[in-house]
Amino acid sequence: METMQAKDLYSFYGKSPVIQGVSFDLEPGEFLAILGRNGVGKTTLLKSIMGLTDRCDGGLIFGEQDLLSRSTSQRAKLGIAYIPQGREIIPNFTVRENIVMGTFARPDGKREIPDYLFEMFPILDEFIGRKGGDLSGGQQQQLAIARALAMDPKILILDEPTEGIQPNIVKQIEDAIIRLNRERGLGIILVEQNVPFARRASDRFMVLDKGRVVLSGLSKDLTDSVVEKHLTF
């Protein structure tokens, strides 16, 4: 399993640096929560890892691979799966077709849907022939996670996966993310506003402000005073 390392990472939209001097390590199977107020660069950091900003400088290594020299699709084939805000499922494709799309990033060429996805998200098995656009927001999020898992990733990157989702499904999604990390050994990078979930799920956290890391530590160090100082509005 590979370690991901960002060193003095800068990321730009046009000529403006949004991410400034960010460094972190993600060990194999580790869970990193990225926290911060709105507009501080959390989503941009995730997009930077996937090569979705205009330019990045600094260092970004996965195993022995230099990610900054690789395209978004090449990064996916190295085993990095990204679930953006808004989920971006294809509404006119069925649940099955959406999940199978995820397999196209597999380097081994396999197109089978892993059985454990339906054990983890039974509703997807029940609705396998329905169009993705007919699912509720929470069900679409489950579908987006399943599609990412179908590529057999080593790291799963999630951008506020429970935002705007009906409360009865939020805990299912949170528990699934924790299981993927603890039972299947997936590395997780999570942007999340829900501090109790981040505290419960993660090994380490990192707080961004104005594109810079202002605090990082173990999840047990994510105290109420830290939250009040850096995360309350």
XYZ file of N, CA, C and O in Angstrom, residues 106-232:
508
model
N -10.536 0.843 -13.474
C -9.737 -0.270 -12.934
C -8.587 -0.593 -13.879
O -8.808 -0.818 -15.080
N -7.377 -0.674 -13.393
C -6.260 -1.001 -14.283
C -6.281 -2.453 -14.761
O -5.666 -2.773 -15.777
N -7.014 -3.344 -14.038
C -7.033 -4.752 -14.443
C -8.111 -5.056 -15.489
O -8.218 -6.192 -15.961
N -8.928 -4.055 -15.842
C -9.923 -4.248 -16.885
C -11.184 -4.991 -16.475
O -12.071 -5.202 -17.305
N -11.306 -5.385 -15.230
C -12.491 -6.121 -14.789
C -13.702 -5.194 -14.758
O -13.599 -4.027 -14.402
N -14.866 -5.742 -15.105
C -16.103 -4.953 -15.149
C -17.150 -5.457 -14.163
O -18.283 -5.019 -14.196
N -16.796 -6.413 -13.296
C -17.763 -6.937 -12.340
C -17.999 -5.948 -11.207
O -17.094 -5.249 -10.766
N -19.263 -5.900 -10.733
C -19.607 -5.072 -9.577
C -19.312 -5.880 -8.314
O -19.819 -6.995 -8.160
N -18.494 -5.362 -7.403
C -18.180 -6.115 -6.175
C -19.441 -6.393 -5.356
O -20.272 -5.503 -5.152
N -19.587 -7.637 -4.890
C -20.791 -8.027 -4.141
C -20.983 -7.198 -2.870
O -22.112 -6.926 -2.469
N -19.891 -6.803 -2.239
C -20.026 -6.137 -0.943
C -20.727 -4.786 -1.067
O -21.255 -4.269 -0.087
N -20.753 -4.213 -2.268
C -21.434 -2.924 -2.442
C -22.923 -3.038 -2.126
O -23.514 -2.146 -1.520
N -23.528 -4.146 -2.517
C -24.961 -4.320 -2.271
C -25.240 -4.742 -0.833
O -26.315 -4.480 -0.304
N -24.248 -5.356 -0.205
C -24.382 -5.639 1.229
C -24.298 -4.342 2.020
O -25.012 -4.138 3.005
N -23.457 -3.432 1.547
C -23.284 -2.164 2.240
C -24.439 -1.201 1.950
O -24.877 -0.446 2.827
N -24.942 -1.241 0.716
C -26.025 -0.346 0.293
C -27.147 -1.182 -0.337
O -27.296 -1.206 -1.570
N -27.959 -1.869 0.474
C -28.983 -2.768 -0.067
C -29.970 -2.077 -0.998
O -30.496 -2.717 -1.925
N -30.226 -0.797 -0.785
C -31.209 -0.097 -1.615
C -30.760 -0.062 -3.068
O -31.595 -0.055 -3.994
N -29.463 -0.081 -3.325
C -28.966 -0.054 -4.697
C -29.266 -1.368 -5.413
O -29.540 -1.378 -6.619
N -29.216 -2.462 -4.674
C -29.588 -3.755 -5.242
C -31.080 -3.764 -5.577
O -31.501 -4.218 -6.645
N -31.867 -3.212 -4.663
C -33.322 -3.159 -4.868
C -33.682 -2.292 -6.070
O -34.620 -2.592 -6.813
N -32.928 -1.197 -6.270
C -33.240 -0.242 -7.334
C -32.288 -0.374 -8.525
O -32.119 0.579 -9.287
N -31.698 -1.550 -8.720
C -30.607 -1.727 -9.679
C -30.985 -1.296 -11.097
O -30.160 -0.803 -11.857
N -32.266 -1.444 -11.460
C -32.699 -1.093 -12.811
C -33.290 0.297 -12.933
O -33.664 0.722 -14.035
N -33.368 1.026 -11.821
C -33.929 2.386 -11.870
C -32.896 3.377 -12.381
O -31.692 3.196 -12.213
N -33.387 4.460 -12.955
C -32.479 5.517 -13.379
C -31.963 6.274 -12.158
O -32.705 6.505 -11.196
N -30.711 6.676 -12.228
C -30.097 7.370 -11.102
C -30.828 8.636 -10.718
O -30.902 9.002 -9.540
N -31.391 9.315 -11.712
C -32.096 10.563 -11.441
C -33.389 10.379 -10.679
O -33.951 11.355 -10.163
N -33.887 9.134 -10.594
C -35.124 8.858 -9.859
C -34.869 8.581 -8.376
O -35.818 8.434 -7.609
N -33.607 8.492 -7.982
C -33.277 8.218 -6.588
C -33.329 9.506 -5.773
O -33.164 10.603 -6.300
N -33.512 9.351 -4.456
C -33.431 10.495 -3.551
C -31.980 10.965 -3.444
O -31.047 10.266 -3.878
N -31.782 12.135 -2.845
C -30.423 12.649 -2.690
C -29.526 11.706 -1.915
O -28.365 11.478 -2.284
N -30.048 11.138 -0.835
C -29.257 10.199 -0.043
C -28.929 8.931 -0.801
O -27.814 8.390 -0.703
N -29.900 8.438 -1.585
C -29.653 7.244 -2.387
C -28.649 7.536 -3.502
O -27.812 6.688 -3.818
N -28.712 8.731 -4.071
C -27.717 9.106 -5.078
C -26.313 9.183 -4.478
O -25.333 8.829 -5.139
N -26.216 9.627 -3.228
C -24.902 9.655 -2.581
C -24.383 8.239 -2.373
O -23.192 7.968 -2.574
N -25.250 7.334 -1.971
C -24.845 5.938 -1.848
C -24.382 5.396 -3.203
O -23.393 4.664 -3.286
N -25.094 5.774 -4.249
C -24.714 5.338 -5.601
C -23.358 5.916 -5.997
O -22.520 5.219 -6.587
N -23.127 7.183 -5.669
C -21.839 7.801 -6.001
C -20.686 7.106 -5.280
O -19.610 6.891 -5.856
N -20.904 6.726 -4.025
C -19.874 5.995 -3.282
C -19.650 4.625 -3.900
O -18.511 4.188 -4.100
N -20.754 3.936 -4.242
C -20.624 2.610 -4.851
C -19.894 2.676 -6.184
O -19.056 1.822 -6.495
N -20.193 3.694 -6.971
C -19.511 3.854 -8.263
C -18.012 4.053 -8.050
O -17.182 3.465 -8.767
N -17.644 4.856 -7.050
C -16.222 5.057 -6.753
C -15.565 3.765 -6.280
O -14.429 3.460 -6.650
N -16.275 2.994 -5.476
C -15.707 1.749 -4.964
C -15.551 0.690 -6.048
O -14.697 -0.190 -5.941
N -16.377 0.784 -7.097
C -16.303 -0.201 -8.182
C -14.965 -0.142 -8.907
O -14.590 -1.093 -9.590
N -14.234 0.965 -8.760
C -12.907 1.053 -9.383
C -11.824 0.422 -8.518
O -10.658 0.438 -8.888
N -12.210 -0.152 -7.364
C -11.279 -0.816 -6.450
C -10.153 0.122 -6.014
O -8.969 -0.156 -6.217
N -10.536 1.264 -5.406
C -9.527 2.271 -5.075
C -8.712 1.908 -3.837
O -9.090 1.043 -3.048
N -7.612 2.628 -3.677
C -6.802 2.541 -2.465
C -7.109 3.710 -1.520
O -6.937 3.590 -0.315
N -7.526 4.836 -2.113
C -7.888 6.031 -1.348
C -9.231 6.534 -1.861
O -9.472 6.580 -3.075
N -10.092 6.891 -0.927
C -11.398 7.467 -1.252
C -11.419 8.907 -0.744
O -11.178 9.150 0.443
N -11.688 9.856 -1.634
C -11.738 11.271 -1.301
C -13.191 11.727 -1.384
O -13.827 11.593 -2.436
N -13.717 12.257 -0.287
C -15.129 12.631 -0.224
C -15.277 14.087 0.189
O -14.666 14.519 1.167
N -16.118 14.817 -0.541
C -16.359 16.231 -0.260
C -17.767 16.400 0.315
O -18.752 16.361 -0.410
N -17.838 16.555 1.638
C -19.095 16.746 2.372
C -20.180 15.751 1.930
O -21.221 16.149 1.406
N -19.937 14.459 2.146
C -20.853 13.432 1.626
C -22.231 13.408 2.257
O -23.140 12.796 1.699
N -22.419 14.064 3.415
C -23.745 14.038 4.044
C -24.469 15.376 3.923
O -25.555 15.540 4.486
N -23.913 16.312 3.175
C -24.541 17.633 3.050
C -25.865 17.516 2.293
O -25.947 16.927 1.204
N -26.922 18.078 2.863
C -28.210 18.126 2.193
C -28.921 16.799 2.063
O -29.816 16.651 1.229
N -28.534 15.824 2.886
C -29.120 14.484 2.791
C -30.081 14.262 3.945
O -29.839 14.709 5.070
N -31.167 13.541 3.651
C -32.184 13.303 4.665
C -31.570 12.590 5.873
O -30.741 11.690 5.733
N -31.958 13.011 7.087
C -31.300 12.527 8.316
C -31.283 11.008 8.471
O -30.314 10.461 9.002
N -32.310 10.312 7.994
C -32.340 8.856 8.190
C -31.270 8.141 7.362
O -30.928 6.994 7.644
N -30.729 8.803 6.349
C -29.697 8.170 5.519
C -28.298 8.640 5.921
O -27.309 7.965 5.643
N -28.220 9.783 6.604
C -26.908 10.321 6.983
C -26.101 9.307 7.775
O -24.928 9.051 7.469
N -26.710 8.695 8.785
C -25.953 7.746 9.624
C -25.535 6.519 8.816
O -24.441 5.980 9.020
N -26.386 6.066 7.887
C -26.003 4.930 7.042
C -24.739 5.253 6.252
O -23.834 4.412 6.136
N -24.689 6.467 5.712
C -23.524 6.859 4.919
C -22.289 7.017 5.815
O -21.191 6.557 5.469
N -22.470 7.654 6.965
C -21.349 7.799 7.888
C -20.804 6.443 8.308
O -19.577 6.218 8.301
N -21.693 5.514 8.662
C -21.248 4.192 9.100
C -20.551 3.438 7.970
O -19.568 2.721 8.192
N -21.052 3.605 6.740
C -20.422 2.941 5.599
C -19.003 3.456 5.380
O -18.078 2.672 5.116
N -18.806 4.771 5.501
C -17.471 5.345 5.314
C -16.507 4.817 6.378
O -15.361 4.458 6.076
N -16.981 4.735 7.618
C -16.141 4.198 8.688
C -15.798 2.736 8.427
O -14.643 2.308 8.606
N -16.772 1.950 7.987
C -16.518 0.527 7.691
C -15.499 0.367 6.569
O -14.628 -0.513 6.624
N -15.626 1.192 5.542
C -14.678 1.106 4.426
C -13.253 1.328 4.907
O -12.310 0.695 4.426
N -13.100 2.228 5.860
C -11.779 2.508 6.408
C -11.314 1.393 7.333
O -10.201 0.860 7.181
N -12.155 0.999 8.267
C -11.704 0.094 9.328
C -11.756 -1.371 8.934
O -10.933 -2.163 9.410
N -12.700 -1.751 8.087
C -12.826 -3.158 7.710
C -12.123 -3.473 6.398
O -11.594 -4.572 6.226
N -12.116 -2.515 5.478
C -11.535 -2.782 4.159
C -10.194 -2.080 3.959
O -9.558 -2.253 2.910
N -9.772 -1.275 4.949
C -8.445 -0.672 4.899
C -8.284 0.446 3.897
O -7.152 0.782 3.513
N -9.396 1.042 3.470
C -9.306 2.144 2.521
C -8.783 3.403 3.201
O -9.253 3.767 4.282
N -7.836 4.069 2.584
C -7.469 5.396 3.035
C -8.597 6.365 2.712
O -9.214 6.258 1.646
N -8.880 7.285 3.610
C -9.971 8.231 3.424
C -9.450 9.652 3.619
O -8.759 9.937 4.601
N -9.797 10.541 2.688
C -9.636 11.977 2.876
C -11.031 12.575 2.797
O -11.706 12.460 1.773
N -11.465 13.187 3.886
C -12.848 13.635 4.014
C -12.898 15.127 4.325
O -12.295 15.579 5.297
N -13.603 15.882 3.501
C -13.986 17.249 3.856
C -15.367 17.181 4.484
O -16.292 16.600 3.909
N -15.509 17.769 5.674
C -16.757 17.578 6.426
C -16.998 18.766 7.346
O -16.085 19.261 7.992
N -18.254 19.220 7.393
C -18.651 20.260 8.339
C -19.136 19.660 9.656
O -19.175 20.345 10.680
N -19.517 18.381 9.603
C -20.059 17.699 10.778
C -18.897 17.272 11.684
O -18.306 16.217 11.498
N -18.574 18.113 12.647
C -17.406 17.864 13.496
C -17.545 16.579 14.318
O -16.582 15.806 14.417
N -18.708 16.277 14.914
C -18.815 15.015 15.658
C -18.504 13.791 14.799
O -17.852 12.846 15.257
N -18.950 13.792 13.540
C -18.627 12.675 12.645
C -17.137 12.640 12.352
O -16.500 11.578 12.400
N -16.538 13.788 12.057
C -15.098 13.831 11.790
C -14.308 13.327 12.983
O -13.329 12.574 12.842
N -14.730 13.708 14.161
C -14.043 13.283 15.386
C -14.171 11.776 15.589
O -13.211 11.102 15.970
N -15.365 11.249 15.304
C -15.627 9.814 15.509
C -14.918 8.944 14.473
O -14.456 7.842 14.775
N -14.799 9.464 13.258
C -14.350 8.619 12.157
C -12.853 8.697 11.886
O -12.241 7.705 11.503
N -12.260 9.877 12.080
C -10.912 10.091 11.562
C -9.825 9.680 12.540
O -10.034 9.597 13.750
N -8.634 9.456 11.966
C -7.426 9.283 12.777
C -6.786 10.631 13.072
O -6.314 10.879 14.176
N -6.779 11.495 12.037
C -6.150 12.809 12.167
C -7.028 13.844 11.485
O -7.859 13.521 10.640
N -6.804 15.103 11.844
C -7.547 16.187 11.224
C -6.585 17.302 10.834
O -5.460 17.403 11.326
N -7.078 18.150 9.939
C -6.324 19.292 9.466
C -7.323 20.429 9.257
O -8.374 20.229 8.638
N -7.031 21.604 9.803
C -7.910 22.760 9.656
C -7.273 23.737 8.676
O -6.108 24.117 8.827
N -8.061 24.130 7.661
C -7.603 25.123 6.692
C -8.218 26.480 6.992
O -9.361 26.577 7.452
N -7.460 27.525 6.705
C -7.976 28.894 6.731
C -7.216 29.683 5.674
O -5.973 29.677 5.659
N -7.953 30.300 4.757
C -7.358 31.087 3.664
C -6.305 30.277 2.907
O -5.242 30.792 2.534
N -6.627 29.001 2.684
C -5.769 28.164 1.865
C -4.550 27.603 2.549
O -3.729 26.934 1.902
N -4.405 27.851 3.840
C -3.245 27.358 4.585
C -3.685 26.453 5.732
O -4.788 26.602 6.257
N -2.807 25.549 6.133
C -3.071 24.715 7.303
C -2.766 25.529 8.552
O -1.636 25.986 8.746
N -3.786 25.739 9.375
C -3.574 26.517 10.602
C -3.503 25.623 11.834
O -3.054 26.059 12.899
N -3.920 24.361 11.694
C -3.877 23.434 12.821
C -4.013 22.022 12.287
O -4.760 21.780 11.335
N -3.299 21.092 12.901
C -3.469 19.677 12.567
C -3.150 18.856 13.809
O -2.462 19.317 14.718
N -3.691 17.638 13.852
C -3.442 16.801 15.011
C -4.231 15.514 14.945
O -4.867 15.192 13.933
N -4.180 14.764 16.044
C -4.960 13.542 16.160
C -6.415 13.889 16.434
O -6.724 14.957 16.977
N -7.316 12.990 16.071
C -8.745 13.282 16.222
C -9.107 13.580 17.673
O -10.001 14.379 17.946
N -8.390 12.969 18.615
C -8.679 13.226 20.033
C -8.356 14.672 20.424
O -8.835 15.169 21.447
N -7.537 15.345 19.612
C -7.181 16.738 19.890
C -8.186 17.724 19.303
O -8.023 18.937 19.447
N -9.218 17.195 18.623
C -10.244 18.061 18.031
C -11.262 18.412 19.115
O -12.387 17.948 19.145
N -10.829 19.273 20.017
C -11.615 19.597 21.203
C -12.646 20.681 20.896
O -12.604 21.345 19.849
N -13.539 20.881 21.849
C -14.556 21.919 21.681
C -13.919 23.298 21.540
O -14.413 24.150 20.799
N -12.819 23.535 22.243
C -12.169 24.849 22.144
C -11.550 25.048 20.763
O -11.569 26.168 20.222
N -11.011 23.985 20.174
C -10.491 24.067 18.810
C -11.619 24.386 17.841
O -11.493 25.252 16.956
N -12.738 23.703 18.027
C -13.892 23.930 17.156
C -14.366 25.373 17.273
O -14.630 26.051 16.265
N -14.455 25.870 18.495
C -14.939 27.232 18.722
C -14.007 28.263 18.083
O -14.468 29.260 17.495
N -12.716 28.016 18.179
C -11.758 28.999 17.672
C -11.677 28.999 16.139
O -11.602 30.071 15.522
N -11.714 27.810 15.535
C -11.400 27.715 14.119
C -12.593 27.397 13.210
O -12.495 27.596 11.996
N -13.689 26.903 13.777
C -14.742 26.365 12.925
C -16.100 26.992 13.112
O -16.990 26.789 12.290
N -16.316 27.726 14.202
C -17.619 28.350 14.377
C -17.692 29.624 13.544
O -16.672 30.251 13.244
